[in-house]
Short mmCIF file of C-alpha atoms in Angstrom, two decimals:
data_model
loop_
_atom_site.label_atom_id
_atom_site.label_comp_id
_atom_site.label_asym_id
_atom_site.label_seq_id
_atom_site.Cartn_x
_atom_site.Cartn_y
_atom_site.Cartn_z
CA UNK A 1 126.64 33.48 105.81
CA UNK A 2 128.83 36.22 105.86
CA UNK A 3 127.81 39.20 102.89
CA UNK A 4 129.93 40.03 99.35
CA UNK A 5 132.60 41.72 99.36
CA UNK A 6 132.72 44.71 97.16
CA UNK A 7 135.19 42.87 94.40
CA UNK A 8 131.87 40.47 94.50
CA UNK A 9 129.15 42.98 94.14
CA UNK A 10 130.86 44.54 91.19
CA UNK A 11 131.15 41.23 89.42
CA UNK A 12 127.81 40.31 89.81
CA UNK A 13 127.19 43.76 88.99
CA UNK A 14 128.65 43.84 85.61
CA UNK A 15 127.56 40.14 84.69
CA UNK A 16 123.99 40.94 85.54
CA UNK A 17 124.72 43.86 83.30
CA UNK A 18 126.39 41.88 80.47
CA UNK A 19 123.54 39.30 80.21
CA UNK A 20 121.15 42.30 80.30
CA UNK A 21 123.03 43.30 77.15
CA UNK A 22 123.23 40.13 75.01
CA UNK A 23 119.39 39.23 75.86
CA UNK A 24 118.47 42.25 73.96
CA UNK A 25 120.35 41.35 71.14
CA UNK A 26 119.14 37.11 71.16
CA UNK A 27 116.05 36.78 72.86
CA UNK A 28 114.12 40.20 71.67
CA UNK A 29 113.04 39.00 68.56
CA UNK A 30 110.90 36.29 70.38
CA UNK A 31 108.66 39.12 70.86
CA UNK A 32 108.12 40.02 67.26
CA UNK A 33 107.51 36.40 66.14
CA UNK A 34 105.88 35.07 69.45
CA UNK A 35 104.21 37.93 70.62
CA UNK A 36 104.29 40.30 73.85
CA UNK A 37 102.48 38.76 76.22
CA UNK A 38 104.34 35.28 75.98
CA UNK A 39 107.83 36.79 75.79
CA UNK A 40 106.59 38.93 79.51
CA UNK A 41 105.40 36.48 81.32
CA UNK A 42 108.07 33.66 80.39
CA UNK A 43 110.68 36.36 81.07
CA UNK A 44 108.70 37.09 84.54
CA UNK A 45 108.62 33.58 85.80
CA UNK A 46 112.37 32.93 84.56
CA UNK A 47 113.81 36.35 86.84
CA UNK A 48 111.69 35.08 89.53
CA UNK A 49 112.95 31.52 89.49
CA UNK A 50 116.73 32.92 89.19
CA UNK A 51 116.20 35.28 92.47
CA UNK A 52 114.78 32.62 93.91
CA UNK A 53 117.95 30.38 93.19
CA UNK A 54 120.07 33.62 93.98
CA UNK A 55 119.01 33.84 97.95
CA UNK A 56 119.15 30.10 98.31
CA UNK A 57 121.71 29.33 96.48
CA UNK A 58 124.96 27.29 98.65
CA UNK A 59 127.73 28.74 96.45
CA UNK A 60 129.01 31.43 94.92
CA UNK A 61 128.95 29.86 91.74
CA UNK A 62 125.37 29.43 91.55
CA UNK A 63 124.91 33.14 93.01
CA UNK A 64 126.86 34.34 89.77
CA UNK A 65 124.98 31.95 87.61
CA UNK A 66 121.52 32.92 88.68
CA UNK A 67 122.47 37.12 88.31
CA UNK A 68 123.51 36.16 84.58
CA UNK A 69 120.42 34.34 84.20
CA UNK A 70 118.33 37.54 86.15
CA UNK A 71 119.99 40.00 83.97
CA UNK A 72 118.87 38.39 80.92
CA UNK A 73 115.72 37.62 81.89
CA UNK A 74 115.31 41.26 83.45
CA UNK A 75 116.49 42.49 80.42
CA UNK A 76 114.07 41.25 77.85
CA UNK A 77 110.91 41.64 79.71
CA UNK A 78 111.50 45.43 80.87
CA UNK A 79 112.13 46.32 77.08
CA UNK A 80 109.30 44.42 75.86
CA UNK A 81 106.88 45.85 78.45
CA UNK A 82 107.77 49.46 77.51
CA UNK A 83 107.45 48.53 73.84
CA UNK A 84 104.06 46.85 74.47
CA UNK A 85 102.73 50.27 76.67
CA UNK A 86 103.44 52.73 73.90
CA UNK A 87 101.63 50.24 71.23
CA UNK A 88 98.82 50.53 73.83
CA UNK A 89 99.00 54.40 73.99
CA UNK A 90 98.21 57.49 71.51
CA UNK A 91 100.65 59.28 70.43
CA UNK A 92 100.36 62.26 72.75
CA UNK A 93 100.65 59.67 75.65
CA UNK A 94 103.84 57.43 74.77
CA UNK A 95 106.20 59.82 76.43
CA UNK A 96 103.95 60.35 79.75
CA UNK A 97 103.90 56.33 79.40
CA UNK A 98 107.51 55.52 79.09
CA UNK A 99 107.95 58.53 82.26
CA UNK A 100 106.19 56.91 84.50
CA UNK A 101 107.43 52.87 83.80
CA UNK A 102 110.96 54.80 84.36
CA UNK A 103 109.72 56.43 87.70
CA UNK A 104 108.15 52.63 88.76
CA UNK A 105 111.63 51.03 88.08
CA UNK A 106 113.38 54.16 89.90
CA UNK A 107 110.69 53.48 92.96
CA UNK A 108 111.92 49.72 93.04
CA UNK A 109 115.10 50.41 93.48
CA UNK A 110 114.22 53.01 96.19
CA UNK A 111 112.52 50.54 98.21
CA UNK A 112 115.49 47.79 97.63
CA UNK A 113 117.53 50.09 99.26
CA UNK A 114 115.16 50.88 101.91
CA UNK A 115 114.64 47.09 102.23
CA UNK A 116 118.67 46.61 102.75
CA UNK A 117 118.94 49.36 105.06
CA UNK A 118 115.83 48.02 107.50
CA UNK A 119 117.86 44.41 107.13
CA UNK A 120 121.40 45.59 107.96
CA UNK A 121 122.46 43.81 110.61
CA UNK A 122 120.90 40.36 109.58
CA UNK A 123 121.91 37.38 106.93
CA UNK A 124 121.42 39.10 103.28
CA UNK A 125 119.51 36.00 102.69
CA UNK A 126 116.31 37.69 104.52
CA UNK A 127 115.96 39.81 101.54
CA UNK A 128 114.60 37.29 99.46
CA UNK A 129 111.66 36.84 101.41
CA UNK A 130 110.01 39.81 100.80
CA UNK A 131 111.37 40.68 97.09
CA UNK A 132 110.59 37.19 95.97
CA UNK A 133 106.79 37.43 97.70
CA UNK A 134 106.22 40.38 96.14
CA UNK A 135 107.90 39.65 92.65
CA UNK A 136 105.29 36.17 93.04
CA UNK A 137 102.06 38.60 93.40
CA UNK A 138 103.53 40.92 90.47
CA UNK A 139 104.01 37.41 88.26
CA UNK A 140 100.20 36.36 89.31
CA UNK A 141 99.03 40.37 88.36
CA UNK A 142 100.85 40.11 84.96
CA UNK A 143 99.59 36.19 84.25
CA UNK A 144 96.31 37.74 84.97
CA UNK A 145 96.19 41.11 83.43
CA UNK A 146 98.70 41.48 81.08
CA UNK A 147 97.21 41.67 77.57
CA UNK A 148 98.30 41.03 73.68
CA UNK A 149 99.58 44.16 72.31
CA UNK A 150 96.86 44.83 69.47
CA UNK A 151 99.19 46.15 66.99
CA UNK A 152 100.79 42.30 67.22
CA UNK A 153 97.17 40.89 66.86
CA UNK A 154 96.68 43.09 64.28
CA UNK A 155 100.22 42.32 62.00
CA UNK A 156 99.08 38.73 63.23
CA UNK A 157 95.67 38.53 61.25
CA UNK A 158 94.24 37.94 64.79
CA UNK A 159 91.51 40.20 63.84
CA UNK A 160 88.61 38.36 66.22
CA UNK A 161 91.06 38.68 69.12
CA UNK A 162 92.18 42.02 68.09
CA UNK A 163 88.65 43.28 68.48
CA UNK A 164 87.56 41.85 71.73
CA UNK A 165 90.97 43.54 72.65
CA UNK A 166 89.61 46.72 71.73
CA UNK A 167 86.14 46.06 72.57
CA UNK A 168 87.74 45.03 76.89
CA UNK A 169 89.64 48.92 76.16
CA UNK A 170 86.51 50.51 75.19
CA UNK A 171 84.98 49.35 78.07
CA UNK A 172 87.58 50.04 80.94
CA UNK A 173 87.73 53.65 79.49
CA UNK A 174 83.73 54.28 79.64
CA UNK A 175 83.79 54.37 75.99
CA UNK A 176 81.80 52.40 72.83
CA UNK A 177 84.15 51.04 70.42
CA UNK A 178 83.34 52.71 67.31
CA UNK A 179 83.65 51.23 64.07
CA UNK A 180 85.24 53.35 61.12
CA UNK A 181 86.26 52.63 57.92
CA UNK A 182 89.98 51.88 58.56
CA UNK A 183 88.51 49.96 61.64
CA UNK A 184 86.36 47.67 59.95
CA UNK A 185 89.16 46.71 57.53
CA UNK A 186 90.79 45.03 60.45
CA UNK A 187 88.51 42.29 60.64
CA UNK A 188 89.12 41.05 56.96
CA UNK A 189 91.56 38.44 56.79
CA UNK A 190 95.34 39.19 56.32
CA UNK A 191 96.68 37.47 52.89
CA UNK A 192 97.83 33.88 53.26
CA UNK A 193 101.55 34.58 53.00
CA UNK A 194 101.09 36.99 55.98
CA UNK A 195 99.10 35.00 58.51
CA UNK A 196 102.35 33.42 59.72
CA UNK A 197 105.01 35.22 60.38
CA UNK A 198 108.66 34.02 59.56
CA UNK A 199 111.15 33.83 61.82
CA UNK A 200 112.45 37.12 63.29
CA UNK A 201 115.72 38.20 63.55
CA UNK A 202 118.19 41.16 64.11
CA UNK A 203 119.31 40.95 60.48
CA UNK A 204 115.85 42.94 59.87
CA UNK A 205 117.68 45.94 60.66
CA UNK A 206 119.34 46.31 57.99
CA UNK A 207 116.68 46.44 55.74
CA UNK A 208 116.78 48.77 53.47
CA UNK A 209 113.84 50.89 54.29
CA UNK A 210 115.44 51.14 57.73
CA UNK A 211 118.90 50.28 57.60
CA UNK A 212 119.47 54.02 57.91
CA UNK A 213 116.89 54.95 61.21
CA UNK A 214 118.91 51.70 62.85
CA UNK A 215 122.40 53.52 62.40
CA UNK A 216 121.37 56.88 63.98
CA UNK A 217 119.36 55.66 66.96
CA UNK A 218 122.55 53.32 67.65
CA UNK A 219 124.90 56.27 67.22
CA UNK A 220 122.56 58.43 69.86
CA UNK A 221 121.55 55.82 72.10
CA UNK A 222 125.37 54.84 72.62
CA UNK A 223 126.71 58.53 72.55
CA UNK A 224 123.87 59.18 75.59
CA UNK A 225 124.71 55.60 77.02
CA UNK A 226 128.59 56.55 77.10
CA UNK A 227 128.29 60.03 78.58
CA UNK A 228 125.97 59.26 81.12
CA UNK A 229 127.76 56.85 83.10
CA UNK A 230 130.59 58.81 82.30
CA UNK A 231 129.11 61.80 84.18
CA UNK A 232 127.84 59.69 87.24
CA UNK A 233 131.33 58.37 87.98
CA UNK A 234 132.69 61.92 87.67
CA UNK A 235 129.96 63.27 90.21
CA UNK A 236 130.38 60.18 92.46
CA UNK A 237 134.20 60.76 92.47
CA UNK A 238 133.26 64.88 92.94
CA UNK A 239 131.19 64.42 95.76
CA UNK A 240 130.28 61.78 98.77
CA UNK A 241 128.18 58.79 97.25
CA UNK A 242 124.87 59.48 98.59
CA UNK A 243 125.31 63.23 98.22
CA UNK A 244 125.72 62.43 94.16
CA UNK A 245 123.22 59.82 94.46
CA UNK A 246 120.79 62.52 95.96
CA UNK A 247 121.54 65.35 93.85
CA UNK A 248 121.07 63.09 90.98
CA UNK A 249 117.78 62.02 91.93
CA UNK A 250 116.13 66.01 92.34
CA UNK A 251 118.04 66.06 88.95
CA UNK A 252 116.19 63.05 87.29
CA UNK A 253 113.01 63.40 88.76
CA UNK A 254 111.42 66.61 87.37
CA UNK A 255 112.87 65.15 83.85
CA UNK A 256 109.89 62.42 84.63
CA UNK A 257 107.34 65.06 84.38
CA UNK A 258 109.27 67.98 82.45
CA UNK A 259 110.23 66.27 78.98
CA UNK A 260 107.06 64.34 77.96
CA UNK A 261 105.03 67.54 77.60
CA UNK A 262 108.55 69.25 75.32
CA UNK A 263 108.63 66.24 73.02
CA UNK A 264 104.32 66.21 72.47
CA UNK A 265 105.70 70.48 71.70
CA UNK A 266 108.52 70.27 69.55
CA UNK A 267 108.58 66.91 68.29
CA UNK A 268 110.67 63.73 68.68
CA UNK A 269 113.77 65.20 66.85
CA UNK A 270 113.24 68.04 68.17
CA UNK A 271 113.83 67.10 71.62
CA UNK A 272 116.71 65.23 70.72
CA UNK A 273 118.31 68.08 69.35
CA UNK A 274 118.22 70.12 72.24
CA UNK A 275 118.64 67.49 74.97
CA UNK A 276 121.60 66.99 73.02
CA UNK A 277 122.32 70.15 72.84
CA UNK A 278 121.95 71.35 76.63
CA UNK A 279 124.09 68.38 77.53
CA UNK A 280 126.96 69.66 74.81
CA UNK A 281 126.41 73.22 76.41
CA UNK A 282 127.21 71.06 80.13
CA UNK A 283 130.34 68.75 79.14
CA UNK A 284 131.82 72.56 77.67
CA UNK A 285 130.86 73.98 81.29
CA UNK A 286 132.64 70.78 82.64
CA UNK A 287 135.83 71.22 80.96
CA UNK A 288 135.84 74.32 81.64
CA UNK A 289 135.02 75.09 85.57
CA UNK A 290 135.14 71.26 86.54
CA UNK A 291 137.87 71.78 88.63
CA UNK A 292 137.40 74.87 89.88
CA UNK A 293 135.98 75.54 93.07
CA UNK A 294 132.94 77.68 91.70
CA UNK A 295 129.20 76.57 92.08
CA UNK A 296 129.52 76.15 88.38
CA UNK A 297 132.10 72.57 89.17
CA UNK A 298 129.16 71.12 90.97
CA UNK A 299 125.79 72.74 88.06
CA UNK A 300 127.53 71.58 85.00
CA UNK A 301 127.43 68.23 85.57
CA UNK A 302 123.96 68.03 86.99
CA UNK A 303 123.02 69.47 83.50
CA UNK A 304 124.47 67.01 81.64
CA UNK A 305 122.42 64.22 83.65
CA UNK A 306 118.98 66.03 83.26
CA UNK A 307 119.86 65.81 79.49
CA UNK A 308 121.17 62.18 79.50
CA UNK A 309 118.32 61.40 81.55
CA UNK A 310 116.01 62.76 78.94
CA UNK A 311 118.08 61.68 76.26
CA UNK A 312 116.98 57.97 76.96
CA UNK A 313 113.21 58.97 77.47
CA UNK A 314 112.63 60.26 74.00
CA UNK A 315 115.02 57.50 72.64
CA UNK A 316 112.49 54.64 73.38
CA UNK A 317 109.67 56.58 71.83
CA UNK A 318 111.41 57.55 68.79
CA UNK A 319 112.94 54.03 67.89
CA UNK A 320 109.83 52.28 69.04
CA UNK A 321 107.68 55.18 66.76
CA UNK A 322 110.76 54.70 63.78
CA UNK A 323 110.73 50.81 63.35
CA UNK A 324 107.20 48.53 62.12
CA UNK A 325 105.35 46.52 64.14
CA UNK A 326 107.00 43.45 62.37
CA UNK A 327 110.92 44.21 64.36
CA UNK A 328 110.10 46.92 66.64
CA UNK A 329 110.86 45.18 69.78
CA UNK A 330 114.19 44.36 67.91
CA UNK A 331 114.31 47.69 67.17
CA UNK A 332 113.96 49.18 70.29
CA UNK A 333 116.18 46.50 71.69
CA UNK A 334 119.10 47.37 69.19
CA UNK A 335 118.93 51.17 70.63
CA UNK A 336 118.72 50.08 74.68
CA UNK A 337 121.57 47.71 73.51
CA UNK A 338 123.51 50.69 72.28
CA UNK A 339 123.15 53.05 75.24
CA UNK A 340 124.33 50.06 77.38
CA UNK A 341 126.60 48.98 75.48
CA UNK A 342 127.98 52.82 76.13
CA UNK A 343 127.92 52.04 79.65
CA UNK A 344 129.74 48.81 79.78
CA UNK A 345 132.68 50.46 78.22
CA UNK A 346 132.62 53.99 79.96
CA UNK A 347 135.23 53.06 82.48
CA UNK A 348 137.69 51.58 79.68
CA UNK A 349 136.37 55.25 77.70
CA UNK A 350 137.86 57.21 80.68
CA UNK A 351 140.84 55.25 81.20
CA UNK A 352 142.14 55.32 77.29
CA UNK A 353 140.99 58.99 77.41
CA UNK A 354 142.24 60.28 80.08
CA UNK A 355 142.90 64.17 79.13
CA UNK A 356 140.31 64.32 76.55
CA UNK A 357 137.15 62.13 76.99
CA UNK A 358 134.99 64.96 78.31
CA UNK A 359 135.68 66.38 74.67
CA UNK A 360 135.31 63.10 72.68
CA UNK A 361 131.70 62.99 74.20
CA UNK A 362 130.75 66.69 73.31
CA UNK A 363 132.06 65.47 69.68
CA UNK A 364 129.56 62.51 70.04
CA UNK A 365 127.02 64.22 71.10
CA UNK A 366 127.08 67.08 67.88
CA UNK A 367 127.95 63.89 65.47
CA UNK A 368 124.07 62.82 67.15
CA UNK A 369 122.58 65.81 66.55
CA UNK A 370 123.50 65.96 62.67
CA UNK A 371 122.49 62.61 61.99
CA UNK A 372 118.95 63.40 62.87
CA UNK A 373 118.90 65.41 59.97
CA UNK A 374 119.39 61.85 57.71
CA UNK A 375 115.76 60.52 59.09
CA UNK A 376 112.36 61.76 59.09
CA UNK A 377 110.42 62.89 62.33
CA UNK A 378 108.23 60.18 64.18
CA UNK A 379 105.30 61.49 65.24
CA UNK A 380 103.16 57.85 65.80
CA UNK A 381 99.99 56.17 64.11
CA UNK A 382 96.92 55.80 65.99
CA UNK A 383 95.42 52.63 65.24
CA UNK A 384 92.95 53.89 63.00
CA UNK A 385 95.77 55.24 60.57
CA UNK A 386 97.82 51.99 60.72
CA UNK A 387 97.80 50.24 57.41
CA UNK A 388 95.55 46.99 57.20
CA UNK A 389 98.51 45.00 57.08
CA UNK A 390 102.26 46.56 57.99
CA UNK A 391 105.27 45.30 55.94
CA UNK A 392 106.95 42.53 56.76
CA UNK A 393 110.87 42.66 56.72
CA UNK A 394 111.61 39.39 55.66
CA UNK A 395 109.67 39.64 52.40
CA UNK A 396 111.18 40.06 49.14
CA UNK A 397 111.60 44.53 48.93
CA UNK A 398 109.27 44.34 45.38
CA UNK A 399 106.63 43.38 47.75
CA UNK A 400 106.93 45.98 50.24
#
């Protein structure tokens, strides 16, 4: 069968991108009520069966069907994985965590492109045999290996599996589970009215205790959404298409192994500030040189995608360090939502903008930075210095 056309591509491109979006917002809080692990591996099996369905499928119709259903499904159980990793990890760690799951995705797509380019020539179809097999021995892995995240056990009152969790950690590290005294309060039993949690939702929020941390990671996460895809159009309009895909790449990587050891320095907000920052200093540079025919047309906007970059690095660590156990994966979903959100709508940005949008971001972008200044630092809990028994949202706020 013959391959998409480009109009195609782009529209499976943007609903794949769309579902992405609105599975953050309705199927996220499945993982604060249900669990990680269930919300994972359901997600896993559903993506596979929709790529499956997307290489065999005898229309077009089911071809756009199975991307929305992908995207969703894709969606979801990337954002719950990274949440579930940092619960696993000490504070120093989350950033080198969430790094390296963003350099594993990056490698995928890498070796998808490889993968086309060793196929060209031959039916698209083909491709499915290999991503499928592999995505089936990833599924079987996860099934497998994929644990509970214990901060879940622990909001869960699921103190015996909570510490066989710990004990399995212990072990795999070469290391004896010790007991102290905020350790051996996890194995008394939560209060009644806590051992089941209510329903989740994204109303939690805007609770008052962090009504306020939800309105400045949306505002950042969408201002760093918004001018990154703004600059990657710009530099892919600049320059030949792999050129800007290449320079972008030797601009991204060392971000993987540059910013987690900053943000452990200077803090969470800290980072934000002057990722923020650096990328205000290269939209200025932008207006300024970008179409000039200095060496300074083609820096400036490499700058600002090292910071955007960045940007969404420290993001997922700060919302998934500012919101409780009880909605973080709602949490953390609200701020990915945000930042794509800001993509989905760059193009429309540019085009209602035309003169002025490299301006509007900068604005954005100093509108971020002073909103930090309304929230309080995350630096993390280890699991010795999480309370017995976090708050849950949905009780009444005396009872916080």
């Amino acid at each position: 069968s013959p391959p998409p056309t480009h109009r195609t591509l782009n529209l499976l491109s943007s609903l794949f991108f769309a579902a992405n979006i609105a599975s953050l917002v309705t199927l996220s809080p499945l993982a604060d009520s249900a669990g990680r692990r269930p919300v994972v591996v359901w997600a896993f099996v559903v993506a596979l069966a929709a790529n499956i369905a997307t290489f065999a499928a005898g229309s077009m119709w089911v071809v756009l069907a199975s991307r929305i259903v992908a995207g969703g499904a894709t969606g979801v159980c990337y954002n719950t994985v990274v949440v579930s990793a940092i619960e696993f990890s000490v504070p120093r760690l989350r950033a080198f965590v969430k790094a390296g799951l963003g350099m594993a995705w990056s490698t995928g797509i890498l070796l998808c492109v490889g993968l086309a380019y060793g196929l060209d020539g031959v039916s698209w179809r083909w491709m499915g045999v290999p991503l499928n097999l592999a995505q089936a021995v990833v599924l079987g892995l996860v099934v497998a290996l994929f644990p509970e995240s214990p901060r879940f056990l622990l909001l869960q009152g699921r103190t015996d599996d909570l510490m066989k969790l710990m004990q399995n950690v212990a072990m795999v590290n070469g290391a004896e589970l010790e007991m102290n005294d905020n350790m051996s309060e996890f194995a008394a039993p939560p209060p009644p009215k806590q051992r089941h949690q209510p329903s989740i939702s994204a109303m939690e929020l805007a609770h008052p205790s962090i009504a306020r941390v939800t309105i400045v990671i949306g505002l950042a996460q969408f201002s760093c959404g918004l001018m990154y895809y703004v600059i990657l159009e710009y530099a892919s309009n600049s320059v030949h298409k792999y050129a800007a895909a290449a320079e972008g790449a030797l601009v991204e990587i060392p971000v993987s192994f540059l910013i987690p050891a900053v943000t452990n320095y200077i803090g969470r907000k800290g980072a934000l500030k002057v990722l923020f920052s650096v990328a205000t200093f290269g939209l200025v540079g932008v207006i300024c040189f970008g179409e000039s025919d200095s060496p300074a047309a083609a820096i400036f906007p490499l700058i600002v995608r090292f910071s955007g970059h960045g940007l969404s690095t420290v993001m997922y660590i700060f919302a998934a360090e500012s919101f409780p156990t009880s909605c973080r994966n709602i949490g953390v979903s609200w701020g990915n939502t945000c930042g794509k959100t800001g993509g989905l709508v760059s193009e429309m940005f540019v085009a209602a903008l035309p003169r002025v949008y490299f301006e509007v971001l900068a604005a954005l972008n100093v509108a971020s930075i002073l909103s930090l200044a309304y929230i309080e630092e995350s630096a993390g809990k280890t699991m010795a210095e999480t309370p017995e028994q976090e708050p849950v949202m949905t009780m009444d706020v005396t009872e916080l």
